[in-house]
Structures are given as structure tokens and as C-alpha cells.
N, CA, C and O of each residue as an XYZ file, in Angstrom:
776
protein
N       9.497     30.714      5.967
C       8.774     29.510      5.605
C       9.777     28.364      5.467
O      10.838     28.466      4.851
N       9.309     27.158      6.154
C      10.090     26.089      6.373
C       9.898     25.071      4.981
O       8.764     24.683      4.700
N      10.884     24.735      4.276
C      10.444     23.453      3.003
C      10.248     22.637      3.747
O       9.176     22.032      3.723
N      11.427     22.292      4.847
C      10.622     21.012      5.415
C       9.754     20.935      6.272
O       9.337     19.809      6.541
N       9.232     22.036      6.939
C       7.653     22.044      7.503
C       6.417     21.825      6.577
O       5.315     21.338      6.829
N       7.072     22.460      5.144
C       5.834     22.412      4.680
C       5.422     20.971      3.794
O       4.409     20.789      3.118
N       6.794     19.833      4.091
C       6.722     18.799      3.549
C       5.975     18.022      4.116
O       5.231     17.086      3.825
N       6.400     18.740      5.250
C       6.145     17.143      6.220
C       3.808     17.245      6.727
O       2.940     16.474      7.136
N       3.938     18.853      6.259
C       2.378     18.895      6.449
C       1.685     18.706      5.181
O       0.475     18.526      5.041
N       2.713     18.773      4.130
C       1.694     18.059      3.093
C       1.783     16.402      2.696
O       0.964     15.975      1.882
N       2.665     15.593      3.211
C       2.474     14.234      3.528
C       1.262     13.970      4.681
O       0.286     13.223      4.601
N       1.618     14.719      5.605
C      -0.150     14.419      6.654
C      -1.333     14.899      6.196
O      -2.462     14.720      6.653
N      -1.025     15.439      5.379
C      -2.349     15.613      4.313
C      -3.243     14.369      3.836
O      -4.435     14.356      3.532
N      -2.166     13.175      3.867
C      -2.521     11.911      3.470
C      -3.596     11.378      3.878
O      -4.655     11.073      3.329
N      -3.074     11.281      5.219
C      -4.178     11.125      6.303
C      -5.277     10.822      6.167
O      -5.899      9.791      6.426
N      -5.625     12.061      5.600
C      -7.272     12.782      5.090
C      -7.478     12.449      3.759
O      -8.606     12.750      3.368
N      -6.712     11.891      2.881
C      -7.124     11.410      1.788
C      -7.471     10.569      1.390
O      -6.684      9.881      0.740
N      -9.085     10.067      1.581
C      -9.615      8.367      1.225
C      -9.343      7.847      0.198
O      -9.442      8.671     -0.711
N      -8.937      6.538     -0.268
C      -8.604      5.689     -1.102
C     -10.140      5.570     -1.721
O     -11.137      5.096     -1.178
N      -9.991      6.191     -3.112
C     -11.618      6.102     -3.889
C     -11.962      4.670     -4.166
O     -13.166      4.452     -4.302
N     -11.414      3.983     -4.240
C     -11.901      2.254     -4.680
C     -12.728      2.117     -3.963
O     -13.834      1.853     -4.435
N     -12.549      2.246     -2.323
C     -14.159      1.583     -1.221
C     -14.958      1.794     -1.853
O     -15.694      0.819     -2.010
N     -15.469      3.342     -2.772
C     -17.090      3.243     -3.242
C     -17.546      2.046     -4.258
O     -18.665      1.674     -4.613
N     -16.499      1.684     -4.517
C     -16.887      0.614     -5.332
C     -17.518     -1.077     -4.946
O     -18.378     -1.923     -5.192
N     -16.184     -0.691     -4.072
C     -16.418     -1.989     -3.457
C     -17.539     -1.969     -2.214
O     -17.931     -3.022     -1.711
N     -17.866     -1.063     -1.910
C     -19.469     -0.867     -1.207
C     -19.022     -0.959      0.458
O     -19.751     -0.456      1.313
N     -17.957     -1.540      0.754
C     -17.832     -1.582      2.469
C     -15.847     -1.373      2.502
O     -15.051     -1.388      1.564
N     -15.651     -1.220      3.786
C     -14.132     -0.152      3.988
C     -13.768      1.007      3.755
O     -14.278      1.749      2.916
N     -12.914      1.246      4.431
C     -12.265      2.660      4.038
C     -11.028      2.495      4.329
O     -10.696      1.662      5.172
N     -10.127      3.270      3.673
C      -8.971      3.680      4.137
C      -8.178      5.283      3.321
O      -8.534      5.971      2.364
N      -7.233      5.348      4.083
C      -7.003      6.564      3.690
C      -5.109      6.370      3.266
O      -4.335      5.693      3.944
N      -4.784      7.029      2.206
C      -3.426      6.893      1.419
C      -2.526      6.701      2.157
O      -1.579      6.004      1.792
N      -2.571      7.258      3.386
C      -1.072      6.688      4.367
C      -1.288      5.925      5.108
O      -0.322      5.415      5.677
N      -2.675      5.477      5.462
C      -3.165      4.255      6.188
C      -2.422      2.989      4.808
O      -1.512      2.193      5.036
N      -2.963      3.120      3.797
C      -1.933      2.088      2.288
C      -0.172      2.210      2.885
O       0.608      1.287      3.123
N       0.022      3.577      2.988
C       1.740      3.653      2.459
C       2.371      3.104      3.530
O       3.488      2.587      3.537
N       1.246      3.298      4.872
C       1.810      2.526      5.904
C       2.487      1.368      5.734
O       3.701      1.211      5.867
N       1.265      0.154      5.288
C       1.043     -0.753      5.174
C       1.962     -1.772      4.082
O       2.452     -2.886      4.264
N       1.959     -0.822      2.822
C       3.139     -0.972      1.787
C       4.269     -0.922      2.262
O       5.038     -1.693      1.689
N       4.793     -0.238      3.217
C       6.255     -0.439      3.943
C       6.605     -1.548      4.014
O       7.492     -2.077      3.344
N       5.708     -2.202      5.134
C       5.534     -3.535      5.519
C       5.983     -4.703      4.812
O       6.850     -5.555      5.005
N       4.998     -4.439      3.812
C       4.742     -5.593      2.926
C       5.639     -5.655      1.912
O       5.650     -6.658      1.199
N       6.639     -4.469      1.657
C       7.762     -3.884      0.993
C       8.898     -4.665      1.566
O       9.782     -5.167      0.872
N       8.827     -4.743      2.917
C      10.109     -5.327      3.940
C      10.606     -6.378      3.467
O      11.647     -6.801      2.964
N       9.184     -6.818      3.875
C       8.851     -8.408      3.931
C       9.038     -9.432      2.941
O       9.187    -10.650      3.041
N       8.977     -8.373      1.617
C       9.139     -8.967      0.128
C      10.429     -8.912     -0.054
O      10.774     -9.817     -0.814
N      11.317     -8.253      0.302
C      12.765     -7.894      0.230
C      13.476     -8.949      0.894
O      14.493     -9.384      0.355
N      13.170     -9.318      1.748
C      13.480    -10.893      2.596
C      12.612    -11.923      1.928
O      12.790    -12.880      2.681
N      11.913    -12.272      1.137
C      11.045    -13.161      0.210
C      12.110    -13.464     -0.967
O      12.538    -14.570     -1.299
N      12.496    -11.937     -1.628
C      12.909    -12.304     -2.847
C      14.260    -13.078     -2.983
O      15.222    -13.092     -2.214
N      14.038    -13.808     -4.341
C      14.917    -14.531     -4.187
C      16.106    -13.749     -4.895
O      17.238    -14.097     -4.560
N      15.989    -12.778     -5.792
C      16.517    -11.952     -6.065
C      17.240    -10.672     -5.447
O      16.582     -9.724     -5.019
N      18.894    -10.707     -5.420
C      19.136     -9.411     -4.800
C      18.416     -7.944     -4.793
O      17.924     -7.603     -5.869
N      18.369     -7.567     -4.332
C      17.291     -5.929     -3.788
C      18.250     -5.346     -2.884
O      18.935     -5.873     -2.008
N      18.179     -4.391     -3.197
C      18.538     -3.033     -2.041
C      17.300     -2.648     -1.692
O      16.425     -2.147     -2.399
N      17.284     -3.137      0.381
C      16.655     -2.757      0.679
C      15.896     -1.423      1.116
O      14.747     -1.100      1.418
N      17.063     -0.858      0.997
C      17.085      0.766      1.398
C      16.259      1.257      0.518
O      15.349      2.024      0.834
N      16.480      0.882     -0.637
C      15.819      1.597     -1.899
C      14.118      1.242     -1.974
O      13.192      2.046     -2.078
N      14.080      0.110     -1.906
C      12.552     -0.829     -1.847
C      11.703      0.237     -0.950
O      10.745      0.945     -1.261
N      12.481      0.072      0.397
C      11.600      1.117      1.383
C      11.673      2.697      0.967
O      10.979      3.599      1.435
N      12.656      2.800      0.002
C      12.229      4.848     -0.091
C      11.030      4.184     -1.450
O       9.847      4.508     -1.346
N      11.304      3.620     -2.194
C      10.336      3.296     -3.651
C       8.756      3.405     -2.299
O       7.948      4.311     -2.097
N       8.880      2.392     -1.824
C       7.682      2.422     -0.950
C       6.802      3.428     -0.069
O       5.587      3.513      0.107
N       7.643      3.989      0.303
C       7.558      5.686      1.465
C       7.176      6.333      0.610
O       6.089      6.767      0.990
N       7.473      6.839     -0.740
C       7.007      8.106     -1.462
C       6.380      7.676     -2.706
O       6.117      8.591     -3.487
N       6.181      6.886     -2.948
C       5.355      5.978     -4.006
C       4.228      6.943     -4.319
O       4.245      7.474     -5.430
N       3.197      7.250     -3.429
C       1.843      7.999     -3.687
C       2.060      9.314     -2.411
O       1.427      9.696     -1.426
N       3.145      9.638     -3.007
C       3.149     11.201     -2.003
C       2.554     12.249     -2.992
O       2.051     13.276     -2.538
N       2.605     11.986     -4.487
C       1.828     13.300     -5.147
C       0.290     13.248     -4.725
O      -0.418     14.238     -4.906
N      -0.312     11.860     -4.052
C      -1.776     12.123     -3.993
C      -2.031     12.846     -3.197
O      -3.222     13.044     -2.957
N      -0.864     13.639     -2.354
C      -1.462     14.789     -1.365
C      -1.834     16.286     -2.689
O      -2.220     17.416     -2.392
N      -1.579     15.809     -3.930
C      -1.692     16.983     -4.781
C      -2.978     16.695     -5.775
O      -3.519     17.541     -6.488
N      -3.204     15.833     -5.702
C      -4.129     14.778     -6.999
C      -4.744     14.515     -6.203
O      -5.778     15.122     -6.483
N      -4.979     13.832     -5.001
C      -5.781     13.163     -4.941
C      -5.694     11.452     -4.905
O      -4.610     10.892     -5.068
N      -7.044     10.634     -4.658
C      -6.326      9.380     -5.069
C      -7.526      9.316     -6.596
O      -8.696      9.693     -6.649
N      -6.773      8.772     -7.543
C      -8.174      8.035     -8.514
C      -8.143      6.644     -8.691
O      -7.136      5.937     -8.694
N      -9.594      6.209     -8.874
C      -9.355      4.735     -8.581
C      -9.389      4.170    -10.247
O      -9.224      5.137    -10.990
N      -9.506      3.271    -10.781
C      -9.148      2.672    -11.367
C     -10.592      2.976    -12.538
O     -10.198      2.601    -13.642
N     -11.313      3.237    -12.593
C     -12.743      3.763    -13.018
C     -12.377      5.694    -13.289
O     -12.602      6.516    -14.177
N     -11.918      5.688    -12.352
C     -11.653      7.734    -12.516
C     -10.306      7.684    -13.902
O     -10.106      8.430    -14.860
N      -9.644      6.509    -13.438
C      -8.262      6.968    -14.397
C      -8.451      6.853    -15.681
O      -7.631      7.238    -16.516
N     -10.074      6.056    -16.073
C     -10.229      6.428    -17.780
C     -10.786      7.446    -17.717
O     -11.825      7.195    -18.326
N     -10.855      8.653    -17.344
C     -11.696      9.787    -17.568
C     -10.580     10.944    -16.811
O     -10.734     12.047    -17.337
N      -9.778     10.952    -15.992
C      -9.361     11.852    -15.250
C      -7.304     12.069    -15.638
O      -6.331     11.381    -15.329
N      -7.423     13.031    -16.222
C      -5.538     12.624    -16.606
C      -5.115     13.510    -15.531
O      -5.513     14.660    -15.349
N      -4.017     12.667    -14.633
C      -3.581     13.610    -13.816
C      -1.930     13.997    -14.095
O      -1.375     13.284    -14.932
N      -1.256     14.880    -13.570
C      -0.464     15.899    -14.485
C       1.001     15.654    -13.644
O       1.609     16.596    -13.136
N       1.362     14.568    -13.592
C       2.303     13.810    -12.554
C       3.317     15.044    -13.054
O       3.503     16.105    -12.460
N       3.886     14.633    -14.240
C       5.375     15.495    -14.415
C       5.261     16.967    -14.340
O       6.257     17.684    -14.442
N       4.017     17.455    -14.156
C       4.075     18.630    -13.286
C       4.462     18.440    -11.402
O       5.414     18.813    -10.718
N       3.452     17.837    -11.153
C       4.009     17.250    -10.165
C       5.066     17.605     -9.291
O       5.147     18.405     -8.359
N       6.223     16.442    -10.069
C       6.873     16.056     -9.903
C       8.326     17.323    -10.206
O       9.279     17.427     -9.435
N       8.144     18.177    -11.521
C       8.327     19.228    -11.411
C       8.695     20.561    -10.384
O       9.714     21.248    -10.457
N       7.162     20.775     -9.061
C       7.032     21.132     -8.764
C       7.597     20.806     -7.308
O       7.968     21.616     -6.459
N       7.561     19.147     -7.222
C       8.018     18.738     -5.907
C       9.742     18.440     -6.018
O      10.326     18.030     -5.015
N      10.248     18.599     -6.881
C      11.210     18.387     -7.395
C      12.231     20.013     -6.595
O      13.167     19.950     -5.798
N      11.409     21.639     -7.358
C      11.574     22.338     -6.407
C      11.586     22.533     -5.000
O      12.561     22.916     -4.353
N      10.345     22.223     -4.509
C       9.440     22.453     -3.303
C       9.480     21.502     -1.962
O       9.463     21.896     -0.796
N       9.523     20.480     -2.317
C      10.281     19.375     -1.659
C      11.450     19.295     -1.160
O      12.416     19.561     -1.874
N      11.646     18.852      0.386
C      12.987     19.022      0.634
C      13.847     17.682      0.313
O      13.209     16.652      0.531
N      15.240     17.485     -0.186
C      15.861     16.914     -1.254
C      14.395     16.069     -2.123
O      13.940     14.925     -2.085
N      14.116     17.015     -2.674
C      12.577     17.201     -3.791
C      13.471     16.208     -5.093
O      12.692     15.443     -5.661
N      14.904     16.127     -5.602
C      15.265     15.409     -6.560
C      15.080     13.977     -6.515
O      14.787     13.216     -7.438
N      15.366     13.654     -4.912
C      16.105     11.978     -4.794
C      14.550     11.707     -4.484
O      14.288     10.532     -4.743
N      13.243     12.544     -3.930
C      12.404     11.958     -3.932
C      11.331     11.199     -5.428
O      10.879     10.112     -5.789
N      11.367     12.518     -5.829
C      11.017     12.516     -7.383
C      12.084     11.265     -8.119
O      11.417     10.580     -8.894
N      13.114     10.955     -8.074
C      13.902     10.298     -8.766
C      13.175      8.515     -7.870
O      12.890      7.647     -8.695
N      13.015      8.249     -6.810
C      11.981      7.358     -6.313
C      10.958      7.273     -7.023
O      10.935      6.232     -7.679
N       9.670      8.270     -7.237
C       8.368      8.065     -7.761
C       8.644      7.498     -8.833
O       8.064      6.421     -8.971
N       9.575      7.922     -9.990
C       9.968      8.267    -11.457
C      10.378      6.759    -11.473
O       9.920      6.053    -12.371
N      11.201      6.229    -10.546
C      11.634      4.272    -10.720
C      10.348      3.680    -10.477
O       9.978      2.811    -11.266
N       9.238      4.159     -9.049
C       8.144      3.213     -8.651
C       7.311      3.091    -10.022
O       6.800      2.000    -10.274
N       7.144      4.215    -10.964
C       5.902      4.491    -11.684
C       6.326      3.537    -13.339
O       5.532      3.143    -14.193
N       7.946      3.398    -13.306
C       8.255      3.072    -14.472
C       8.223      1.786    -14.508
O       8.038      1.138    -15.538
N       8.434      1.223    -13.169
C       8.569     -0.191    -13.167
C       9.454     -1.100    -13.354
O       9.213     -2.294    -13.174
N      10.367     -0.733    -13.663
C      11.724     -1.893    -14.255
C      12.734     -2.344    -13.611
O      13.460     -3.301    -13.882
N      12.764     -1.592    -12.708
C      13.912     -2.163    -11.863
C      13.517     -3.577    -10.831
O      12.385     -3.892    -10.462
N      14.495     -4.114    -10.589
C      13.912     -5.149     -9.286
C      13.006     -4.500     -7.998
O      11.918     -4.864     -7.553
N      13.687     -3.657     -7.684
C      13.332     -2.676     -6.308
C      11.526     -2.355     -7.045
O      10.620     -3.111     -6.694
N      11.322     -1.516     -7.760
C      10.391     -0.978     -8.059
C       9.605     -2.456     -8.793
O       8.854     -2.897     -7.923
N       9.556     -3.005     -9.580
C       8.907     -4.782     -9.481
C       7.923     -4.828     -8.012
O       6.702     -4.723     -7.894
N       9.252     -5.076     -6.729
C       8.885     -5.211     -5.735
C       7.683     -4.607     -4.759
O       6.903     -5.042     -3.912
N       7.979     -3.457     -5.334
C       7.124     -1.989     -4.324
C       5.526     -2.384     -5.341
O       4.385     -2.442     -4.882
N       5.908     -2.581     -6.640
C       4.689     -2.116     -7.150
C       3.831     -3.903     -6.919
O       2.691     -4.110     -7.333
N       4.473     -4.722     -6.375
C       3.759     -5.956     -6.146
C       2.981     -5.556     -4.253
O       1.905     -5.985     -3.837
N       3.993     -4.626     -3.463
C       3.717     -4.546     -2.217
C       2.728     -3.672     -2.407
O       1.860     -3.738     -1.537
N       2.519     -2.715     -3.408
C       1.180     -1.708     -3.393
C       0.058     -2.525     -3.609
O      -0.990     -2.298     -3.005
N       0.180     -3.560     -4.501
C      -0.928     -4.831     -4.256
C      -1.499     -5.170     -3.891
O      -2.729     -5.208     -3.937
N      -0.311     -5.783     -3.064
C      -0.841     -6.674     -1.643
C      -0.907     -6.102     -0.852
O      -0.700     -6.708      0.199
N      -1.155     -4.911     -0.748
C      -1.974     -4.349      0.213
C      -3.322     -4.320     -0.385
O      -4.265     -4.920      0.132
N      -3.412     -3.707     -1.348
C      -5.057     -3.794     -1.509
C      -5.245     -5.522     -1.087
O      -5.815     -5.734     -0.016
N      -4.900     -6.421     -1.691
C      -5.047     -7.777     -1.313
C      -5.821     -7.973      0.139
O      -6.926     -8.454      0.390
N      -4.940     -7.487      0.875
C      -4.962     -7.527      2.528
C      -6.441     -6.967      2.430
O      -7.444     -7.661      2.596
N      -6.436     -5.633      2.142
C      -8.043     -5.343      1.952
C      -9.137     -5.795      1.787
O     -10.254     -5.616      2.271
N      -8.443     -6.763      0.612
C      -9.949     -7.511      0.015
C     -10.697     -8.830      0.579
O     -11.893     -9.125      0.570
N      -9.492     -9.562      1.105
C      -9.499    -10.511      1.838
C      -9.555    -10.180      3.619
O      -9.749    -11.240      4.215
N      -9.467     -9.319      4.302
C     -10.143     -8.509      5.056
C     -12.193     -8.392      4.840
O     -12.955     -9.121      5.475
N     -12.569     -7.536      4.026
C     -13.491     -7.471      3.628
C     -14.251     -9.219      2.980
O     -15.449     -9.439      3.163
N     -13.695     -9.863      2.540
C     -14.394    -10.956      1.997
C     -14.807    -11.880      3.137
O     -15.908    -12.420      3.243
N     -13.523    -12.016      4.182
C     -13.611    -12.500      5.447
C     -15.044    -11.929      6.206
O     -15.699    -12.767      6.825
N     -15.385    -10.944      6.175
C     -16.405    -10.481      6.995
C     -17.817     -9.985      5.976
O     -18.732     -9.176      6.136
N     -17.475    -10.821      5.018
C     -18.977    -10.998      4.012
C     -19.122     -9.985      2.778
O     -20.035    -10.095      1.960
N     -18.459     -9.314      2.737
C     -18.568     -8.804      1.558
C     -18.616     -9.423      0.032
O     -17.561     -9.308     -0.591
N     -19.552     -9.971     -0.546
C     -19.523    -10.768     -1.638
C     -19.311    -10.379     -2.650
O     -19.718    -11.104     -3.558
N     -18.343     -8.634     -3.206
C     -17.816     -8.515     -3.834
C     -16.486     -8.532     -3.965
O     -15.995     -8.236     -5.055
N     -15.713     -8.867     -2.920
C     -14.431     -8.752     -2.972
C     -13.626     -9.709     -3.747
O     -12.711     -9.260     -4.437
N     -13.866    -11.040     -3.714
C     -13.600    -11.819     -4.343
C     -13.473    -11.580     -5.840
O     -12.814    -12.414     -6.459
N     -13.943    -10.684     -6.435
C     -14.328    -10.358     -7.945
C     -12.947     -9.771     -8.296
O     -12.209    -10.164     -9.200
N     -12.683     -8.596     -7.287
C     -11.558     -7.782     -7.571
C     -10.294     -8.825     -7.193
O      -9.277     -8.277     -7.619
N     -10.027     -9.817     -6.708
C      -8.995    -10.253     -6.502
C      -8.223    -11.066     -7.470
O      -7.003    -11.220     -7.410
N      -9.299    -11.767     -8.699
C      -8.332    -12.471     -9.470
C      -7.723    -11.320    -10.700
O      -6.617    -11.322    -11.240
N      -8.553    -10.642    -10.845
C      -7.433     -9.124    -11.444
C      -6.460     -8.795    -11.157
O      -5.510     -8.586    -11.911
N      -6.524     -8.612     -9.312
C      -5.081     -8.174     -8.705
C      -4.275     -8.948     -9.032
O      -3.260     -8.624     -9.649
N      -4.604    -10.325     -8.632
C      -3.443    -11.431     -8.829
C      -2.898    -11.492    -10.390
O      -1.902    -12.211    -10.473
N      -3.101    -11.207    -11.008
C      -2.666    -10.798    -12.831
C      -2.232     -9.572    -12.881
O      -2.170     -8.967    -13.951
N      -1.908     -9.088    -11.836
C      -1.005     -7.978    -11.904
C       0.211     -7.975    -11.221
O       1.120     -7.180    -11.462
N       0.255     -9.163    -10.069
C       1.621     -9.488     -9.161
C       2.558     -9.968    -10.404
O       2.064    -10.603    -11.335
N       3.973     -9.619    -10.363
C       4.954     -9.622    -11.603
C       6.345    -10.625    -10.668
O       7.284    -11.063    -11.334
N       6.285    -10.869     -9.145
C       7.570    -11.214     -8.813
C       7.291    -12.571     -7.842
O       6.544    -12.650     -6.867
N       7.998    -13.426     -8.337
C       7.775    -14.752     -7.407
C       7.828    -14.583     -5.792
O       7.662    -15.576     -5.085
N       8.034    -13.468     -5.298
C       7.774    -13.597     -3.467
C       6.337    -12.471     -3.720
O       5.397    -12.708     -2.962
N       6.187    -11.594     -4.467
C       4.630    -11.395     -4.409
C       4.048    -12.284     -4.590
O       3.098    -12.401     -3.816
N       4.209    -13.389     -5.625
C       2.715    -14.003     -5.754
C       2.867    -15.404     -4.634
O       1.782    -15.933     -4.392
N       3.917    -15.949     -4.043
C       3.957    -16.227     -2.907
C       3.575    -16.210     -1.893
O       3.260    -17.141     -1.151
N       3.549    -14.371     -1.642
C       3.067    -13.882     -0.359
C       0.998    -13.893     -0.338
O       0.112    -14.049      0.502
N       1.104    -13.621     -1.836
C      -0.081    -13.617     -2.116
C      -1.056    -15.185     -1.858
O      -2.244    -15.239     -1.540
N      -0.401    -16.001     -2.035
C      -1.128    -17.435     -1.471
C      -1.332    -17.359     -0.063
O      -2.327    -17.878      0.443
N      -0.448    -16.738      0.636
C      -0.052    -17.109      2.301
C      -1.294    -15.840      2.754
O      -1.827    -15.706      3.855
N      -1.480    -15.142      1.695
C      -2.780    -13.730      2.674
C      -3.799    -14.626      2.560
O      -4.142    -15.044      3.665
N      -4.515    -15.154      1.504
C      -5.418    -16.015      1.211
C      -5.848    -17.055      1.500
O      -6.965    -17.568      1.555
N      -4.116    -17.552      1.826
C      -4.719    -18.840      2.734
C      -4.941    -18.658      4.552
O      -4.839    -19.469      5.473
N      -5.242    -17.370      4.511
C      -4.820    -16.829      5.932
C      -6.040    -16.050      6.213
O      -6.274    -15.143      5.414
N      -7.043    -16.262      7.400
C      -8.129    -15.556      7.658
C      -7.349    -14.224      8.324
O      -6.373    -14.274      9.073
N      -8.143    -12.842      7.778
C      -7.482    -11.839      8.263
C      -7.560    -11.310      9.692
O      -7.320    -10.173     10.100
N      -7.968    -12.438     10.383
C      -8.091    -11.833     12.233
C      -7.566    -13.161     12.590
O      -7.865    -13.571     13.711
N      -6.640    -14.106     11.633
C      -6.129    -15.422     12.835
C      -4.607    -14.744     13.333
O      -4.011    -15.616     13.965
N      -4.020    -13.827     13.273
C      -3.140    -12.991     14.331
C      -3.406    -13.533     15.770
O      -2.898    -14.450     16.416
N      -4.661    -12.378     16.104
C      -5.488    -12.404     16.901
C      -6.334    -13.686     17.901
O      -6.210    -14.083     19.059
N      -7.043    -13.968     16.972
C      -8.369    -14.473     17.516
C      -8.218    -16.394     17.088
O      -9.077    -17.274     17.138
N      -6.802    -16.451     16.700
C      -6.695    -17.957     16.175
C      -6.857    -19.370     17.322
O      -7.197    -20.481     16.915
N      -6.573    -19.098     18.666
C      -7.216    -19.828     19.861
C      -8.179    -19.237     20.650
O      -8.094    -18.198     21.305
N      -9.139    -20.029     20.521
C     -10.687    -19.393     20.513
C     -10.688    -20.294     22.285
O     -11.676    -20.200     23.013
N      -9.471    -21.073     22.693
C      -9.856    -21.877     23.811
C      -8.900    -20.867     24.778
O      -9.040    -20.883     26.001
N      -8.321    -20.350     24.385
C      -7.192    -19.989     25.281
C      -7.709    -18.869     26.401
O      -8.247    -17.808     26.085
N      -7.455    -19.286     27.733
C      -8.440    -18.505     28.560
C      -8.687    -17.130     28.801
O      -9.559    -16.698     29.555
N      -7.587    -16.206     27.882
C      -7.957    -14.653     27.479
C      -9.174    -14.813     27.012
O      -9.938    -13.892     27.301
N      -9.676    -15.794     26.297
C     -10.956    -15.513     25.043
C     -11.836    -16.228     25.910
O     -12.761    -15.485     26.239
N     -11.922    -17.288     26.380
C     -13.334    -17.704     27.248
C     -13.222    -16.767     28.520
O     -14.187    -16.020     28.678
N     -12.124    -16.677     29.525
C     -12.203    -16.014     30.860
C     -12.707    -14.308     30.435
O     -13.732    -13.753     30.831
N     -11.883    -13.857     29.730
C     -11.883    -12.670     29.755
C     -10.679    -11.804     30.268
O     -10.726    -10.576     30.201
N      -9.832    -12.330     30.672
C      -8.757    -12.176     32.045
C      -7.325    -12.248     31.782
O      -6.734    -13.227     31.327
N      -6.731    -10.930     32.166
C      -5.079    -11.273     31.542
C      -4.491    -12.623     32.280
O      -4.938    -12.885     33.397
N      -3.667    -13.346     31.788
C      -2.663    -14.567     32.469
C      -2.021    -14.036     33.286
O      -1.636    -12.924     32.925
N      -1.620    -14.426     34.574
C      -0.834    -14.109     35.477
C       0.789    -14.570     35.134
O       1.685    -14.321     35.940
């Protein structure tokens, strides 16, 4: 038996693990590594924002294994966590064994969850703004509850390039990437440019 086979199939476990908040919010889905994906990202990106030195190396492992126990837990959303205690420092315990270099990962979760460092500040503003991205996603395409959950989030961003970044999602429709020249003759023709 491989530790690191069996790591790497219980991170794709993720996969399959839906983020419980959608029921709340009545429309989306996503699933925990579809987030951790996304938190990378937005992890990067904040690391070049801040005005504060960061090790980036660190930001991105805080970010990568942040919610790797929910392949063991589960996800709970914010409604489950007054009713549901979940048993991290077992966990962590267990992945600590079982995990391949199981210490330096666990020693990641143990900074993301505590919060104090700059690095971990950072990650836990990029776990955010991702839901952010979500909500403003969803509000964009009519959902008239999303808006509710967002001035909460924003009282939870702690670092001047989160709440930064956080103006620039908002002031930003979530398909102008895409679809921001509506004249340009991909979008009326139909037809790649030569």
C-alpha cells in the first residue's frame, strides 16, 4: 500500500465533495477543490497585492491544503457548524501519520486555521474571495439572495489587498472576461478572425 497513492486519492475525493452553503443560497454548486482551485489563484494574486512582505511559497501551500481534512469531514456550512463539532485535531493527528510528509502538511492547516501569521491573514481572505466570486457570479445572473451574504463576507476580509481585491470583483460583472465586446465580430459573426 502506497501513502502516497492513497493521498493523492483521498484529495480527489474532493472532487465529489459539494460545498453545503448552495442549499442555502438556493442556486450553484460547487465542489471543495473546484474552491481550493480557485483559492490558489486568488492566493497568488493577493501575494502580489500585498503590501506587506509574504512568502509566497508558503501562501500557496496555506492555500493547497487549507480544506484537505474535508475529504474526512466533509464540508459544513456555516448553519451546520452551530450544531456539528468536527474533530480536526484528530484529524490532523491521523493525517499527520497517514499523509505523506503528513507533518509539514498538518503544520500548514494548523497556521491557515489559527490565523496570525501574514501568509495565513492572506489565504484566509483568498478563501473569501472566492466565495465572493460566487456570490457575485450568482447575483449577476439574478439570484436575489446573494447580495445578503456579501456584506457579512466583507466583515470578515482582515488585509488591505483582500478588501481591495474585493472592490475590483464587485465592481466587475462576472462574464466581462469574456463577453465584454458585444461588437466584436466573434460575437455578432459567429466566426474565428483570420
Amino acid at each position: 500500500m502506497s501513502q502516497r497513492a492513497n493521498y493523492l486519492n483521498e484529495v480527489g475525493l474532493l472532487s465529489h465533495i459539494p460545498r453545503s452553503g448552495f442549499a442555502f443560497l438556493g442556486s450553484g454548486e460547487q465542489s471543495v477543490a473546484e474552491h481550493i482551485f480557485r483559492t490558489l489563484h486568488i492566493a497568488f494574486i493577493l501575494t502580489r497585492m500585498s503590501e506587506q512582505a509574504v512568502d509566497e511559497t508558503r501562501v500557496l501551500h496555506l492555500a493547497l491544503f487549507h480544506d484537505v481534512p474535508e475529504a474526512r469531514t466533509g464540508d459544513h456550512n456555516y448553519v451546520n457548524r452551530k450544531y456539528v463539532i468536527e474533530d480536526l485535531e484528530r484529524v490532523l493527528a491521523d493525517g499527520a501519520r497517514e499523509w505523506p510528509h503528513g507533518e509539514e502538511i498538518v503544520t500548514a492547516i494548523r497556521e491557515f486555521e489559527e490565523g496570525t501569521t501574514p501568509e495565513a491573514r492572506l489565504v484566509k481572505d483568498a478563501d473569501q474571495l472566492e466565495l465572493l466570486l460566487v456570490l457575485k457570479q450568482q447575483a449577476d445572473l439574478g439570484n436575489p439572495h446573494a447580495h445578503e451574504w456579501i456584506t457579512p463576507l466583507l466583515a470578515r476580509l482582515k488585509t488591505t489587498a483582500g478588501k481591495r481585491l474585493a472592490e475590483e470583483i464587485l465592481a466587475t460583472r462576472w462574464d466581462a472576461w469574456w463577453f465584454n465586446n458585444k461588437n466584436d465580430p466573434h460575437w455578432v459573426e459567429g466566426k474565428k478572425r483570420a
